[in-house]
CSV table of N, CA, C and O in Angstrom, one decimal:
chain,number,residue,atom,x,y,z
W,1,MET,N,122.3,108.7,133.3
W,1,MET,CA,124.0,108.7,133.7
W,1,MET,C,123.6,106.9,134.3
W,1,MET,O,122.6,106.8,134.4
W,2,ALA,N,124.7,106.5,134.0
W,2,ALA,CA,125.2,105.7,134.4
W,2,ALA,C,125.1,105.3,135.9
W,2,ALA,O,125.0,105.8,136.7
W,3,GLU,N,124.5,104.7,136.8
W,3,GLU,CA,124.7,103.3,137.7
W,3,GLU,C,126.3,104.2,138.1
W,3,GLU,O,126.0,104.7,140.0
W,4,HIS,N,127.6,104.1,138.3
W,4,HIS,CA,128.5,104.5,139.2
W,4,HIS,C,128.4,106.0,138.6
W,4,HIS,O,129.4,106.7,139.8
W,5,GLU,N,127.9,106.6,137.6
W,5,GLU,CA,128.5,108.2,137.8
W,5,GLU,C,127.5,108.3,138.9
W,5,GLU,O,127.5,109.4,139.2
W,6,TRP,N,125.7,108.1,138.9
W,6,TRP,CA,124.6,107.8,139.8
W,6,TRP,C,125.8,108.3,141.5
W,6,TRP,O,125.6,108.9,142.3
W,7,GLU,N,126.0,106.6,142.1
W,7,GLU,CA,127.4,107.0,142.9
W,7,GLU,C,128.4,108.2,143.3
W,7,GLU,O,128.1,108.1,144.5
W,8,ILE,N,128.9,108.6,142.4
W,8,ILE,CA,129.9,109.4,142.3
W,8,ILE,C,129.0,111.1,142.4
W,8,ILE,O,129.8,110.9,143.2
W,9,ALA,N,127.7,111.0,142.2
W,9,ALA,CA,126.9,112.3,142.3
W,9,ALA,C,126.9,111.8,143.4
W,9,ALA,O,126.6,113.1,144.8
W,10,LYS,N,126.0,111.0,144.5
W,10,LYS,CA,125.5,111.2,145.3
W,10,LYS,C,126.5,111.6,147.3
W,10,LYS,O,126.4,112.1,147.9
W,11,ARG,N,127.8,110.6,146.4
W,11,ARG,CA,128.8,111.3,147.1
W,11,ARG,C,129.6,112.2,147.4
W,11,ARG,O,130.2,112.9,148.0
W,12,ILE,N,128.9,113.7,146.2
W,12,ILE,CA,129.8,114.5,146.1
W,12,ILE,C,128.8,115.4,146.5
W,12,ILE,O,129.1,116.2,147.1
W,13,VAL,N,127.9,115.1,146.5
W,13,VAL,CA,126.4,115.7,147.8
W,13,VAL,C,126.4,115.5,148.9
W,13,VAL,O,125.5,116.2,149.9
W,14,SER,N,126.6,114.5,149.0
W,14,SER,CA,127.2,114.1,151.1
W,14,SER,C,128.2,114.5,151.1
W,14,SER,O,127.8,114.1,152.5
W,15,THR,N,129.0,114.7,150.9
W,15,THR,CA,130.0,115.7,151.7
W,15,THR,C,130.4,117.0,151.5
W,15,THR,O,130.8,117.3,150.9
W,16,ASP,N,131.8,117.0,152.4
W,16,ASP,CA,132.1,118.7,152.6
W,16,ASP,C,133.6,118.5,151.9
W,16,ASP,O,134.2,119.5,152.2
W,17,ARG,N,133.6,117.8,151.9
W,17,ARG,CA,134.7,116.9,150.9
W,17,ARG,C,135.6,117.8,149.4
W,17,ARG,O,136.7,118.4,148.9
W,18,PHE,N,134.3,118.3,148.9
W,18,PHE,CA,134.1,118.5,147.4
W,18,PHE,C,133.3,120.2,147.7
W,18,PHE,O,132.6,120.7,147.9
W,19,GLN,N,133.9,121.4,147.1
W,19,GLN,CA,134.0,122.5,147.4
W,19,GLN,C,133.1,122.3,145.8
W,19,GLN,O,134.4,122.2,144.5
W,20,GLU,N,132.3,123.9,145.5
W,20,GLU,CA,131.3,124.1,144.7
W,20,GLU,C,132.3,125.5,143.4
W,20,GLU,O,132.9,126.1,144.1
W,21,LEU,N,132.6,124.4,142.3
W,21,LEU,CA,132.9,125.6,142.0
W,21,LEU,C,132.7,127.2,141.8
W,21,LEU,O,130.8,127.1,141.1
W,22,PRO,N,132.7,128.2,140.8
W,22,PRO,CA,132.3,129.5,140.5
W,22,PRO,C,131.5,129.2,139.7
W,22,PRO,O,131.6,128.5,138.6
W,23,THR,N,129.7,130.2,139.4
W,23,THR,CA,129.1,130.4,138.2
W,23,THR,C,129.3,131.0,137.7
W,23,THR,O,130.6,132.7,137.5
W,24,LYS,N,128.8,131.5,136.5
W,24,LYS,CA,129.3,132.6,134.9
W,24,LYS,C,129.1,133.6,135.6
W,24,LYS,O,129.7,134.2,135.7
W,25,PHE,N,127.9,133.4,137.1
W,25,PHE,CA,128.0,135.2,137.5
W,25,PHE,C,129.1,135.7,138.5
W,25,PHE,O,129.1,136.7,138.3
W,26,GLU,N,129.9,134.8,138.7
W,26,GLU,CA,130.5,135.0,139.8
W,26,GLU,C,132.2,135.5,139.1
W,26,GLU,O,132.6,136.1,139.1
W,27,VAL,N,132.8,135.0,137.4
W,27,VAL,CA,132.7,134.8,136.9
W,27,VAL,C,132.9,136.8,136.6
W,27,VAL,O,134.3,137.4,135.7
W,28,HIS,N,131.9,136.9,135.2
W,28,HIS,CA,132.5,138.4,135.5
W,28,HIS,C,133.0,138.1,134.0
W,28,HIS,O,134.0,139.1,134.2
W,29,GLU,N,132.1,137.9,133.1
W,29,GLU,CA,132.5,138.0,131.6
W,29,GLU,C,132.7,139.6,131.5
W,29,GLU,O,133.9,139.8,130.3
W,30,TRP,N,131.5,139.5,131.7
W,30,TRP,CA,131.3,141.7,130.7
W,30,TRP,C,132.1,142.5,131.4
W,30,TRP,O,133.5,143.2,130.5
W,31,ALA,N,132.6,142.1,132.6
W,31,ALA,CA,134.7,143.0,133.1
W,31,ALA,C,135.5,142.1,132.5
W,31,ALA,O,136.7,143.9,132.3
W,32,ILE,N,136.3,141.8,132.0
W,32,ILE,CA,136.7,140.4,131.0
W,32,ILE,C,136.9,141.8,130.2
W,32,ILE,O,137.2,141.9,129.3
W,33,THR,N,136.1,141.0,129.2
W,33,THR,CA,135.7,142.5,127.4
W,33,THR,C,136.1,144.0,128.3
W,33,THR,O,136.6,144.1,127.2
W,34,GLN,N,135.6,144.0,129.6
W,34,GLN,CA,135.8,146.0,129.9
W,34,GLN,C,137.3,146.3,129.4
W,34,GLN,O,137.7,146.9,128.6
W,35,ASP,N,138.0,145.2,130.8
W,35,ASP,CA,139.2,145.3,131.1
W,35,ASP,C,140.3,144.6,129.4
W,35,ASP,O,141.0,145.5,129.4
W,36,PHE,N,139.3,144.2,129.0
W,36,PHE,CA,140.7,144.4,127.7
W,36,PHE,C,140.3,146.1,126.5
W,36,PHE,O,140.9,145.6,126.1
W,37,SER,N,139.6,146.0,126.5
W,37,SER,CA,138.7,147.2,125.9
W,37,SER,C,139.7,148.3,126.2
W,37,SER,O,140.1,148.8,125.4
W,38,ARG,N,139.5,148.0,127.6
W,38,ARG,CA,140.3,149.7,127.9
W,38,ARG,C,142.1,149.7,127.7
W,38,ARG,O,142.8,150.1,127.4
W,39,SER,N,142.5,148.3,127.5
W,39,SER,CA,143.5,147.6,127.6
W,39,SER,C,144.2,147.7,126.1
W,39,SER,O,145.6,147.8,125.6
W,40,VAL,N,143.1,148.7,125.5
W,40,VAL,CA,144.1,148.5,124.0
W,40,VAL,C,144.7,149.4,123.4
W,40,VAL,O,143.9,150.8,124.3
W,41,GLU,N,144.5,149.6,123.3
W,41,GLU,CA,146.4,151.2,122.9
W,41,GLU,C,145.9,151.6,122.0
W,41,GLU,O,146.2,153.3,122.4
W,42,TYR,N,145.4,151.2,121.0
W,42,TYR,CA,145.0,152.3,119.4
W,42,TYR,C,143.7,153.1,119.7
W,42,TYR,O,142.5,151.5,120.7
W,43,ASP,N,143.8,154.0,120.3
W,43,ASP,CA,142.4,154.5,120.7
W,43,ASP,C,141.2,154.2,119.6
W,43,ASP,O,140.4,154.4,119.5
W,44,ARG,N,141.0,154.4,118.3
W,44,ARG,CA,139.9,154.1,118.1
W,44,ARG,C,138.8,152.2,118.3
W,44,ARG,O,138.5,152.4,117.9
W,45,ILE,N,140.5,152.2,117.9
W,45,ILE,CA,139.6,150.4,118.3
W,45,ILE,C,139.7,150.4,119.7
W,45,ILE,O,138.5,149.8,120.2
W,46,ARG,N,139.5,150.9,120.7
W,46,ARG,CA,139.8,150.7,122.0
W,46,ARG,C,137.8,151.8,122.0
W,46,ARG,O,137.4,150.9,123.0
W,47,GLU,N,138.2,151.9,121.5
W,47,GLU,CA,136.2,153.3,121.6
W,47,GLU,C,136.0,151.8,120.7
W,47,GLU,O,134.0,152.0,121.5
W,48,ASP,N,135.8,151.7,119.4
W,48,ASP,CA,134.9,151.0,119.0
W,48,ASP,C,134.8,149.4,119.6
W,48,ASP,O,133.5,149.7,119.8
W,49,LEU,N,135.9,149.4,120.6
W,49,LEU,CA,135.7,147.9,121.4
W,49,LEU,C,134.4,148.4,123.3
W,49,LEU,O,133.8,147.5,123.0
W,50,LEU,N,134.2,149.6,123.1
W,50,LEU,CA,133.6,150.1,124.3
W,50,LEU,C,132.5,150.6,123.9
W,50,LEU,O,131.4,149.4,124.6
W,51,ASN,N,132.6,150.7,123.1
W,51,ASN,CA,130.8,151.4,122.4
W,51,ASN,C,130.2,149.6,122.1
W,51,ASN,O,129.0,149.7,122.4
W,52,ALA,N,130.9,148.3,122.0
W,52,ALA,CA,130.5,147.2,121.2
W,52,ALA,C,129.9,146.3,122.3
W,52,ALA,O,129.0,146.2,122.5
W,53,ILE,N,130.9,147.2,124.1
W,53,ILE,CA,129.9,146.7,124.6
W,53,ILE,C,128.7,146.9,125.8
W,53,ILE,O,128.4,145.7,126.2
W,54,HIS,N,128.2,147.5,125.2
W,54,HIS,CA,127.3,148.2,125.2
W,54,HIS,C,126.0,148.0,125.1
W,54,HIS,O,125.7,148.1,123.9
W,55,GLY,N,124.4,147.8,125.2
W,55,GLY,CA,123.2,147.8,124.9
W,55,GLY,C,123.4,145.8,124.4
W,55,GLY,O,123.3,145.3,124.9
W,56,PRO,N,122.0,146.0,123.6
W,56,PRO,CA,121.6,144.7,124.0
W,56,PRO,C,122.7,144.0,122.4
W,56,PRO,O,123.2,144.6,121.5
W,57,GLY,N,123.0,143.0,122.1
W,57,GLY,CA,123.7,142.3,121.4
W,57,GLY,C,125.2,142.3,122.3
W,57,GLY,O,126.1,142.6,121.3
W,58,ALA,N,125.5,142.8,123.2
W,58,ALA,CA,126.8,143.6,123.1
W,58,ALA,C,128.3,142.4,123.0
W,58,ALA,O,128.8,142.4,122.4
W,59,PHE,N,127.8,140.4,123.4
W,59,PHE,CA,128.7,140.6,123.4
W,59,PHE,C,128.4,139.3,121.9
W,59,PHE,O,129.8,139.4,121.6
W,60,ARG,N,128.0,140.0,121.0
W,60,ARG,CA,128.1,139.8,119.0
W,60,ARG,C,128.5,140.7,118.6
W,60,ARG,O,129.8,140.5,118.1
W,61,ASN,N,128.6,142.2,119.4
W,61,ASN,CA,129.3,142.9,119.1
W,61,ASN,C,130.4,143.3,119.2
W,61,ASN,O,131.0,143.4,118.5
W,62,PHE,N,131.3,143.1,120.1
W,62,PHE,CA,131.9,142.5,120.7
W,62,PHE,C,133.1,142.0,119.9
W,62,PHE,O,134.2,141.8,119.8
W,63,LYS,N,132.4,140.6,119.6
W,63,LYS,CA,132.9,140.0,118.7
W,63,LYS,C,133.1,139.7,117.8
W,63,LYS,O,134.4,139.6,116.8
W,64,ASP,N,132.1,141.1,117.1
W,64,ASP,CA,132.6,140.9,115.7
W,64,ASP,C,133.1,142.0,115.1
W,64,ASP,O,134.4,142.3,113.8
W,65,THR,N,133.1,143.2,116.3
W,65,THR,CA,134.1,144.1,115.9
W,65,THR,C,136.0,143.6,116.6
W,65,THR,O,136.5,143.8,116.0
W,66,LEU,N,135.7,142.2,117.1
W,66,LEU,CA,137.7,142.3,117.5
W,66,LEU,C,137.6,141.5,116.1
W,66,LEU,O,138.8,141.4,115.4
W,67,ARG,N,136.8,140.7,115.3
W,67,ARG,CA,136.9,140.2,114.5
W,67,ARG,C,137.3,141.2,113.2
W,67,ARG,O,138.0,141.3,112.2
W,68,ARG,N,137.0,142.3,113.2
W,68,ARG,CA,136.8,143.6,112.3
W,68,ARG,C,137.9,144.4,112.5
W,68,ARG,O,138.6,144.7,111.4
W,69,HIS,N,138.7,144.0,113.3
W,69,HIS,CA,140.3,144.9,113.9
W,69,HIS,C,141.1,143.1,113.7
W,69,HIS,O,142.3,144.4,113.8
W,70,GLY,N,140.2,142.6,113.8
W,70,GLY,CA,142.1,141.5,113.3
W,70,GLY,C,143.0,141.2,114.1
W,70,GLY,O,143.9,140.9,115.0
W,71,ILE,N,141.9,141.2,115.8
W,71,ILE,CA,142.9,140.9,117.2
W,71,ILE,C,142.1,139.9,117.9
W,71,ILE,O,142.5,139.9,119.3
W,72,GLU,N,141.1,139.0,117.4
W,72,GLU,CA,141.3,137.2,117.8
W,72,GLU,C,141.9,136.7,119.1
W,72,GLU,O,141.7,136.9,119.9
W,73,SER,N,142.9,136.8,118.4
W,73,SER,CA,143.7,135.9,119.2
W,73,SER,C,144.2,137.4,120.1
W,73,SER,O,145.2,136.8,121.7
W,74,SER,N,144.6,138.6,120.4
W,74,SER,CA,144.5,139.4,121.7
W,74,SER,C,144.0,138.8,122.6
W,74,SER,O,144.1,139.4,123.4
W,75,TRP,N,142.4,138.7,121.7
W,75,TRP,CA,141.4,138.5,123.1
W,75,TRP,C,141.7,137.7,123.7
W,75,TRP,O,141.9,137.4,124.7
W,76,PHE,N,142.1,136.4,122.9
W,76,PHE,CA,142.2,135.1,124.0
W,76,PHE,C,142.8,135.0,125.0
W,76,PHE,O,142.4,134.3,125.5
W,77,ALA,N,144.1,135.2,124.3
W,77,ALA,CA,145.0,135.2,125.0
W,77,ALA,C,144.4,136.2,126.2
W,77,ALA,O,145.0,136.0,127.2
W,78,PHE,N,144.2,137.2,126.7
W,78,PHE,CA,143.9,137.6,127.6
W,78,PHE,C,142.6,137.2,128.8
W,78,PHE,O,143.1,137.5,129.6
W,79,ARG,N,142.0,137.1,127.5
W,79,ARG,CA,140.5,136.5,128.1
W,79,ARG,C,141.3,135.3,129.2
W,79,ARG,O,140.9,134.4,130.3
W,80,THR,N,142.3,134.3,128.7
W,80,THR,CA,142.7,133.0,128.9
W,80,THR,C,143.9,133.6,130.8
W,80,THR,O,143.3,133.5,131.7
W,81,ASP,N,144.7,134.9,130.5
W,81,ASP,CA,144.6,135.7,131.3
W,81,ASP,C,144.0,135.4,132.9
W,81,ASP,O,144.1,134.4,133.5
W,82,ALA,N,143.4,136.6,132.7
W,82,ALA,CA,141.8,136.3,132.9
W,82,ALA,C,141.4,135.5,134.1
W,82,ALA,O,141.4,135.2,135.3
W,83,LEU,N,141.7,133.6,133.4
W,83,LEU,CA,140.3,133.0,132.9
W,83,LEU,C,141.0,133.1,134.8
W,83,LEU,O,141.1,132.2,135.3
W,84,LYS,N,142.7,132.6,134.1
W,84,LYS,CA,143.6,131.3,134.7
W,84,LYS,C,144.2,132.2,136.3
W,84,LYS,O,143.9,132.3,137.3
W,85,ARG,N,143.6,133.8,136.0
W,85,ARG,CA,143.8,134.1,137.4
W,85,ARG,C,143.0,134.1,138.2
W,85,ARG,O,142.7,133.7,140.1
W,86,ILE,N,142.3,134.2,138.2
W,86,ILE,CA,140.4,133.8,138.5
W,86,ILE,C,140.4,132.5,139.5
W,86,ILE,O,140.3,132.3,140.7
W,87,ALA,N,140.8,131.7,138.6
W,87,ALA,CA,140.8,130.0,139.4
W,87,ALA,C,141.9,129.9,139.9
W,87,ALA,O,141.6,129.7,140.8
W,88,LEU,N,143.3,130.5,140.0
W,88,LEU,CA,144.1,130.5,140.8
W,88,LEU,C,143.5,131.7,142.2
W,88,LEU,O,144.2,130.9,143.6
W,89,GLY,N,143.2,132.6,141.7
W,89,GLY,CA,142.0,133.0,143.5
W,89,GLY,C,141.2,132.0,144.0
W,89,GLY,O,141.5,132.3,145.3
W,90,TRP,N,141.0,131.9,144.2
W,90,TRP,CA,139.6,131.0,143.4
W,90,TRP,C,140.3,129.6,144.4
W,90,TRP,O,139.9,129.3,145.9
W,91,CYS,N,141.1,128.9,144.3
W,91,CYS,CA,141.2,127.8,144.0
W,91,CYS,C,142.8,129.0,145.9
W,91,CYS,O,142.4,128.1,146.8
W,92,GLU,N,143.7,129.9,145.9
W,92,GLU,CA,143.8,130.8,147.7
W,92,GLU,C,142.9,130.6,148.3
W,92,GLU,O,142.9,130.4,149.6
W,93,GLU,N,141.3,130.9,148.1
W,93,GLU,CA,140.5,131.9,148.7
W,93,GLU,C,139.6,129.5,149.2
W,93,GLU,O,139.5,130.3,150.5
W,94,ASN,N,139.9,129.1,148.6
W,94,ASN,CA,139.3,127.6,149.1
W,94,ASN,C,140.5,127.0,149.4
W,94,ASN,O,140.5,125.7,150.0
W,95,GLN,N,141.6,127.3,150.2
W,95,GLN,CA,142.5,126.8,150.1
W,95,GLN,C,143.3,125.5,149.8
W,95,GLN,O,143.3,123.9,150.1
W,96,ILE,N,143.1,125.6,148.8
W,96,ILE,CA,143.5,124.5,147.7
W,96,ILE,C,144.8,124.9,146.9
W,96,ILE,O,144.4,125.9,146.3
W,97,VAL,N,145.9,123.9,146.7
W,97,VAL,CA,147.1,123.3,146.2
W,97,VAL,C,146.5,124.0,143.9
W,97,VAL,O,145.9,122.7,144.1
W,98,CYS,N,147.5,124.5,144.1
W,98,CYS,CA,147.1,124.1,142.3
W,98,CYS,C,148.2,125.0,141.7
W,98,CYS,O,149.1,125.4,142.2
W,99,GLU,N,149.0,123.6,141.0
W,99,GLU,CA,150.1,123.4,140.2
W,99,GLU,C,149.8,124.2,139.1
W,99,GLU,O,149.4,124.2,138.5
């Protein structure tokens, strides 16, 4: 780490001016996959997705199922929207103006 970066890091941890971002455990990626799966209109695809997200290798199975049904772009749009809502909610909770 360069000296300049070190100085910035020290300032961040020594003041309450900066807010810690949510961790991956607070974002609940699995819940987003479940919400997407439940939102799928077609019964067979919805069931395939809901089955894929349980058990070992759930995320890999989910991605494989998306590919098999050709709906990756729908997933990425849904996920992006969900993450935006999480980010906006976090900003609101922390009184941070977000544009």
